[in-house]
Amino acid sequence: MADALDRLAEVGHDLLQRVDGTLTDRGAPPGDPVWPLLRQVGALPGDVLRFGLRLDERALRAAAGEVRAVADRFAHEHRLLTGDVDAGAWEGTGAEAFTTVWRSLTGHLGTTDDPATMCGRLMATGSYVDALADWVAVLRHELAEAIARVATSAEAVTLRSPLTGRSSTALVEAAARVGTRFLQPAADAFTAADDLRARWSSRLSELRYTPPAVPSGPVGGVTRVQL
């Protein structure tokens, strides 16, 4: 389903192509607010629009759901394995070693409410992807609002006017003004993305498995297995 950014894409492409061309060919006034925004974002306004249009909120929501489904399947396996380890009738040193490793592995698999387990880490990953989808939704909305504001502005009229009817100074100033209005929400969004990554990094770090110390007994010990 198309959103506001999709519907305004054609208008935005036309206007921002003019902005990009002017900024590239003629620059912007010295000290203009567009300069720090260009450095921060690292892209021209038209590039930002194309980036925003490629972002897919629904695909991220679907991916988050799939990750949670995997976590639920792992949690189910954890419950089965935890029950199985207590159901055996194997005795002896080998049985003790096997049980130790089995319990360690099932503990590593864990449950969805324990962030220090695979299941918990998968649930955290799903939540992180949902947070990314929220970020995408906000960015696309803000870019659409920016296009709607600048598309009917006096600066847009200047940029669309025939070359013979506009001065070079007016053209450069108009491009800088439109560029600033469009790049600001992108700069804010990229700052928010850095904050999002920082908040989640500790919950998404690699989860290593540490094998347990396996008990050993004397050679020739007795092992009993109920058949």
mmCIF file with all atom_site columns, C-alpha atoms in Angstrom, residues 82-177:
data_model
loop_
_atom_site.group_PDB
_atom_site.id
_atom_site.type_symbol
_atom_site.label_atom_id
_atom_site.label_alt_id
_atom_site.label_comp_id
_atom_site.label_asym_id
_atom_site.label_entity_id
_atom_site.label_seq_id
_atom_site.pdbx_PDB_ins_code
_atom_site.Cartn_x
_atom_site.Cartn_y
_atom_site.Cartn_z
_atom_site.occupancy
_atom_site.B_iso_or_equiv
_atom_site.pdbx_formal_charge
_atom_site.auth_seq_id
_atom_site.auth_comp_id
_atom_site.auth_asym_id
_atom_site.auth_atom_id
_atom_site.pdbx_PDB_model_num
ATOM 1  C CA . THR A 1 82  ? 14.494 -30.319 29.604  1.00 0.00 ? 82  THR A CA 1
ATOM 2  C CA . GLY A 1 83  ? 11.906 -33.029 30.166  1.00 0.00 ? 83  GLY A CA 1
ATOM 3  C CA . ASP A 1 84  ? 13.822 -35.664 28.200  1.00 0.00 ? 84  ASP A CA 1
ATOM 4  C CA . VAL A 1 85  ? 17.003 -35.359 30.241  1.00 0.00 ? 85  VAL A CA 1
ATOM 5  C CA . ASP A 1 86  ? 15.148 -36.424 33.379  1.00 0.00 ? 86  ASP A CA 1
ATOM 6  C CA . ALA A 1 87  ? 13.398 -39.350 31.689  1.00 0.00 ? 87  ALA A CA 1
ATOM 7  C CA . GLY A 1 88  ? 16.423 -41.553 30.998  1.00 0.00 ? 88  GLY A CA 1
ATOM 8  C CA . ALA A 1 89  ? 17.524 -44.612 32.953  1.00 0.00 ? 89  ALA A CA 1
ATOM 9  C CA . TRP A 1 90  ? 21.227 -44.376 32.165  1.00 0.00 ? 90  TRP A CA 1
ATOM 10 C CA . GLU A 1 91  ? 23.612 -44.466 35.141  1.00 0.00 ? 91  GLU A CA 1
ATOM 11 C CA . GLY A 1 92  ? 27.324 -44.091 35.613  1.00 0.00 ? 92  GLY A CA 1
ATOM 12 C CA . THR A 1 93  ? 30.084 -41.649 34.752  1.00 0.00 ? 93  THR A CA 1
ATOM 13 C CA . GLY A 1 94  ? 29.106 -41.487 31.076  1.00 0.00 ? 94  GLY A CA 1
ATOM 14 C CA . ALA A 1 95  ? 25.529 -40.700 32.022  1.00 0.00 ? 95  ALA A CA 1
ATOM 15 C CA . GLU A 1 96  ? 26.649 -37.927 34.348  1.00 0.00 ? 96  GLU A CA 1
ATOM 16 C CA . ALA A 1 97  ? 28.865 -36.383 31.668  1.00 0.00 ? 97  ALA A CA 1
ATOM 17 C CA . PHE A 1 98  ? 26.103 -36.593 29.071  1.00 0.00 ? 98  PHE A CA 1
ATOM 18 C CA . THR A 1 99  ? 23.556 -35.067 31.443  1.00 0.00 ? 99  THR A CA 1
ATOM 19 C CA . THR A 1 100 ? 25.904 -32.202 32.275  1.00 0.00 ? 100 THR A CA 1
ATOM 20 C CA . VAL A 1 101 ? 26.401 -31.339 28.607  1.00 0.00 ? 101 VAL A CA 1
ATOM 21 C CA . TRP A 1 102 ? 22.690 -31.802 27.835  1.00 0.00 ? 102 TRP A CA 1
ATOM 22 C CA . ARG A 1 103 ? 21.642 -29.437 30.608  1.00 0.00 ? 103 ARG A CA 1
ATOM 23 C CA . SER A 1 104 ? 24.247 -26.903 29.505  1.00 0.00 ? 104 SER A CA 1
ATOM 24 C CA . LEU A 1 105 ? 23.000 -26.945 25.924  1.00 0.00 ? 105 LEU A CA 1
ATOM 25 C CA . THR A 1 106 ? 19.342 -26.683 26.899  1.00 0.00 ? 106 THR A CA 1
ATOM 26 C CA . GLY A 1 107 ? 20.245 -23.825 29.231  1.00 0.00 ? 107 GLY A CA 1
ATOM 27 C CA . HIS A 1 108 ? 22.014 -22.059 26.365  1.00 0.00 ? 108 HIS A CA 1
ATOM 28 C CA . LEU A 1 109 ? 18.876 -22.498 24.269  1.00 0.00 ? 109 LEU A CA 1
ATOM 29 C CA . GLY A 1 110 ? 16.876 -21.089 27.154  1.00 0.00 ? 110 GLY A CA 1
ATOM 30 C CA . THR A 1 111 ? 13.523 -19.357 27.282  1.00 0.00 ? 111 THR A CA 1
ATOM 31 C CA . THR A 1 112 ? 12.138 -16.251 25.629  1.00 0.00 ? 112 THR A CA 1
ATOM 32 C CA . ASP A 1 113 ? 12.136 -14.240 28.853  1.00 0.00 ? 113 ASP A CA 1
ATOM 33 C CA . ASP A 1 114 ? 15.858 -14.749 29.556  1.00 0.00 ? 114 ASP A CA 1
ATOM 34 C CA . PRO A 1 115 ? 17.993 -12.302 27.527  1.00 0.00 ? 115 PRO A CA 1
ATOM 35 C CA . ALA A 1 116 ? 21.161 -14.316 28.196  1.00 0.00 ? 116 ALA A CA 1
ATOM 36 C CA . THR A 1 117 ? 19.897 -17.285 26.136  1.00 0.00 ? 117 THR A CA 1
ATOM 37 C CA . MET A 1 118 ? 19.389 -17.929 22.430  1.00 0.00 ? 118 MET A CA 1
ATOM 38 C CA . CYS A 1 119 ? 15.617 -17.639 22.750  1.00 0.00 ? 119 CYS A CA 1
ATOM 39 C CA . GLY A 1 120 ? 15.875 -14.402 24.677  1.00 0.00 ? 120 GLY A CA 1
ATOM 40 C CA . ARG A 1 121 ? 18.393 -12.985 22.216  1.00 0.00 ? 121 ARG A CA 1
ATOM 41 C CA . LEU A 1 122 ? 16.110 -13.848 19.298  1.00 0.00 ? 122 LEU A CA 1
ATOM 42 C CA . MET A 1 123 ? 13.211 -12.081 20.997  1.00 0.00 ? 123 MET A CA 1
ATOM 43 C CA . ALA A 1 124 ? 15.421 -9.030  21.525  1.00 0.00 ? 124 ALA A CA 1
ATOM 44 C CA . THR A 1 125 ? 16.401 -9.135  17.855  1.00 0.00 ? 125 THR A CA 1
ATOM 45 C CA . GLY A 1 126 ? 12.739 -9.166  16.859  1.00 0.00 ? 126 GLY A CA 1
ATOM 46 C CA . SER A 1 127 ? 12.071 -6.157  19.067  1.00 0.00 ? 127 SER A CA 1
ATOM 47 C CA . TYR A 1 128 ? 15.052 -4.348  17.571  1.00 0.00 ? 128 TYR A CA 1
ATOM 48 C CA . VAL A 1 129 ? 13.775 -4.966  14.045  1.00 0.00 ? 129 VAL A CA 1
ATOM 49 C CA . ASP A 1 130 ? 10.383 -3.613  15.121  1.00 0.00 ? 130 ASP A CA 1
ATOM 50 C CA . ALA A 1 131 ? 12.138 -0.514  16.445  1.00 0.00 ? 131 ALA A CA 1
ATOM 51 C CA . LEU A 1 132 ? 13.867 -0.140  13.068  1.00 0.00 ? 132 LEU A CA 1
ATOM 52 C CA . ALA A 1 133 ? 10.469 -0.383  11.378  1.00 0.00 ? 133 ALA A CA 1
ATOM 53 C CA . ASP A 1 134 ? 9.221  2.428   13.627  1.00 0.00 ? 134 ASP A CA 1
ATOM 54 C CA . TRP A 1 135 ? 12.264 4.472   12.612  1.00 0.00 ? 135 TRP A CA 1
ATOM 55 C CA . VAL A 1 136 ? 11.530 3.852   8.935   1.00 0.00 ? 136 VAL A CA 1
ATOM 56 C CA . ALA A 1 137 ? 7.900  4.897   9.367   1.00 0.00 ? 137 ALA A CA 1
ATOM 57 C CA . VAL A 1 138 ? 8.899  8.150   11.054  1.00 0.00 ? 138 VAL A CA 1
ATOM 58 C CA . LEU A 1 139 ? 11.553 8.975   8.449   1.00 0.00 ? 139 LEU A CA 1
ATOM 59 C CA . ARG A 1 140 ? 9.223  8.331   5.517   1.00 0.00 ? 140 ARG A CA 1
ATOM 60 C CA . HIS A 1 141 ? 6.529  10.464  7.140   1.00 0.00 ? 141 HIS A CA 1
ATOM 61 C CA . GLU A 1 142 ? 8.946  13.316  7.799   1.00 0.00 ? 142 GLU A CA 1
ATOM 62 C CA . LEU A 1 143 ? 10.316 13.212  4.250   1.00 0.00 ? 143 LEU A CA 1
ATOM 63 C CA . ALA A 1 144 ? 6.787  13.290  2.851   1.00 0.00 ? 144 ALA A CA 1
ATOM 64 C CA . GLU A 1 145 ? 5.955  16.303  5.012   1.00 0.00 ? 145 GLU A CA 1
ATOM 65 C CA . ALA A 1 146 ? 9.118  18.039  3.851   1.00 0.00 ? 146 ALA A CA 1
ATOM 66 C CA . ILE A 1 147 ? 8.200  17.521  0.192   1.00 0.00 ? 147 ILE A CA 1
ATOM 67 C CA . ALA A 1 148 ? 4.682  18.800  0.813   1.00 0.00 ? 148 ALA A CA 1
ATOM 68 C CA . ARG A 1 149 ? 6.066  21.946  2.457   1.00 0.00 ? 149 ARG A CA 1
ATOM 69 C CA . VAL A 1 150 ? 8.672  22.800  -0.163  1.00 0.00 ? 150 VAL A CA 1
ATOM 70 C CA . ALA A 1 151 ? 6.746  21.775  -3.294  1.00 0.00 ? 151 ALA A CA 1
ATOM 71 C CA . THR A 1 152 ? 4.519  24.867  -3.197  1.00 0.00 ? 152 THR A CA 1
ATOM 72 C CA . SER A 1 153 ? 7.047  27.276  -1.705  1.00 0.00 ? 153 SER A CA 1
ATOM 73 C CA . ALA A 1 154 ? 8.348  30.435  -3.342  1.00 0.00 ? 154 ALA A CA 1
ATOM 74 C CA . GLU A 1 155 ? 11.738 28.745  -3.598  1.00 0.00 ? 155 GLU A CA 1
ATOM 75 C CA . ALA A 1 156 ? 10.192 25.914  -5.624  1.00 0.00 ? 156 ALA A CA 1
ATOM 76 C CA . VAL A 1 157 ? 8.688  28.456  -8.015  1.00 0.00 ? 157 VAL A CA 1
ATOM 77 C CA . THR A 1 158 ? 12.126 30.025  -8.451  1.00 0.00 ? 158 THR A CA 1
ATOM 78 C CA . LEU A 1 159 ? 13.731 26.664  -9.156  1.00 0.00 ? 159 LEU A CA 1
ATOM 79 C CA . ARG A 1 160 ? 11.089 25.793  -11.759 1.00 0.00 ? 160 ARG A CA 1
ATOM 80 C CA . SER A 1 161 ? 11.147 29.171  -13.509 1.00 0.00 ? 161 SER A CA 1
ATOM 81 C CA . PRO A 1 162 ? 12.856 29.528  -16.914 1.00 0.00 ? 162 PRO A CA 1
ATOM 82 C CA . LEU A 1 163 ? 16.546 30.380  -16.705 1.00 0.00 ? 163 LEU A CA 1
ATOM 83 C CA . THR A 1 164 ? 15.960 33.763  -18.300 1.00 0.00 ? 164 THR A CA 1
ATOM 84 C CA . GLY A 1 165 ? 13.581 34.747  -15.544 1.00 0.00 ? 165 GLY A CA 1
ATOM 85 C CA . ARG A 1 166 ? 15.730 34.154  -12.506 1.00 0.00 ? 166 ARG A CA 1
ATOM 86 C CA . SER A 1 167 ? 19.043 35.423  -11.197 1.00 0.00 ? 167 SER A CA 1
ATOM 87 C CA . SER A 1 168 ? 21.903 33.149  -10.274 1.00 0.00 ? 168 SER A CA 1
ATOM 88 C CA . THR A 1 169 ? 21.841 34.399  -6.682  1.00 0.00 ? 169 THR A CA 1
ATOM 89 C CA . ALA A 1 170 ? 18.121 33.748  -6.304  1.00 0.00 ? 170 ALA A CA 1
ATOM 90 C CA . LEU A 1 171 ? 18.523 30.269  -7.752  1.00 0.00 ? 171 LEU A CA 1
ATOM 91 C CA . VAL A 1 172 ? 21.370 29.360  -5.407  1.00 0.00 ? 172 VAL A CA 1
ATOM 92 C CA . GLU A 1 173 ? 19.516 30.709  -2.384  1.00 0.00 ? 173 GLU A CA 1
ATOM 93 C CA . ALA A 1 174 ? 16.346 28.836  -3.345  1.00 0.00 ? 174 ALA A CA 1
ATOM 94 C CA . ALA A 1 175 ? 18.209 25.553  -3.759  1.00 0.00 ? 175 ALA A CA 1
ATOM 95 C CA . ALA A 1 176 ? 19.940 26.008  -0.410  1.00 0.00 ? 176 ALA A CA 1
ATOM 96 C CA . ARG A 1 177 ? 16.649 26.793  1.338   1.00 0.00 ? 177 ARG A CA 1
#
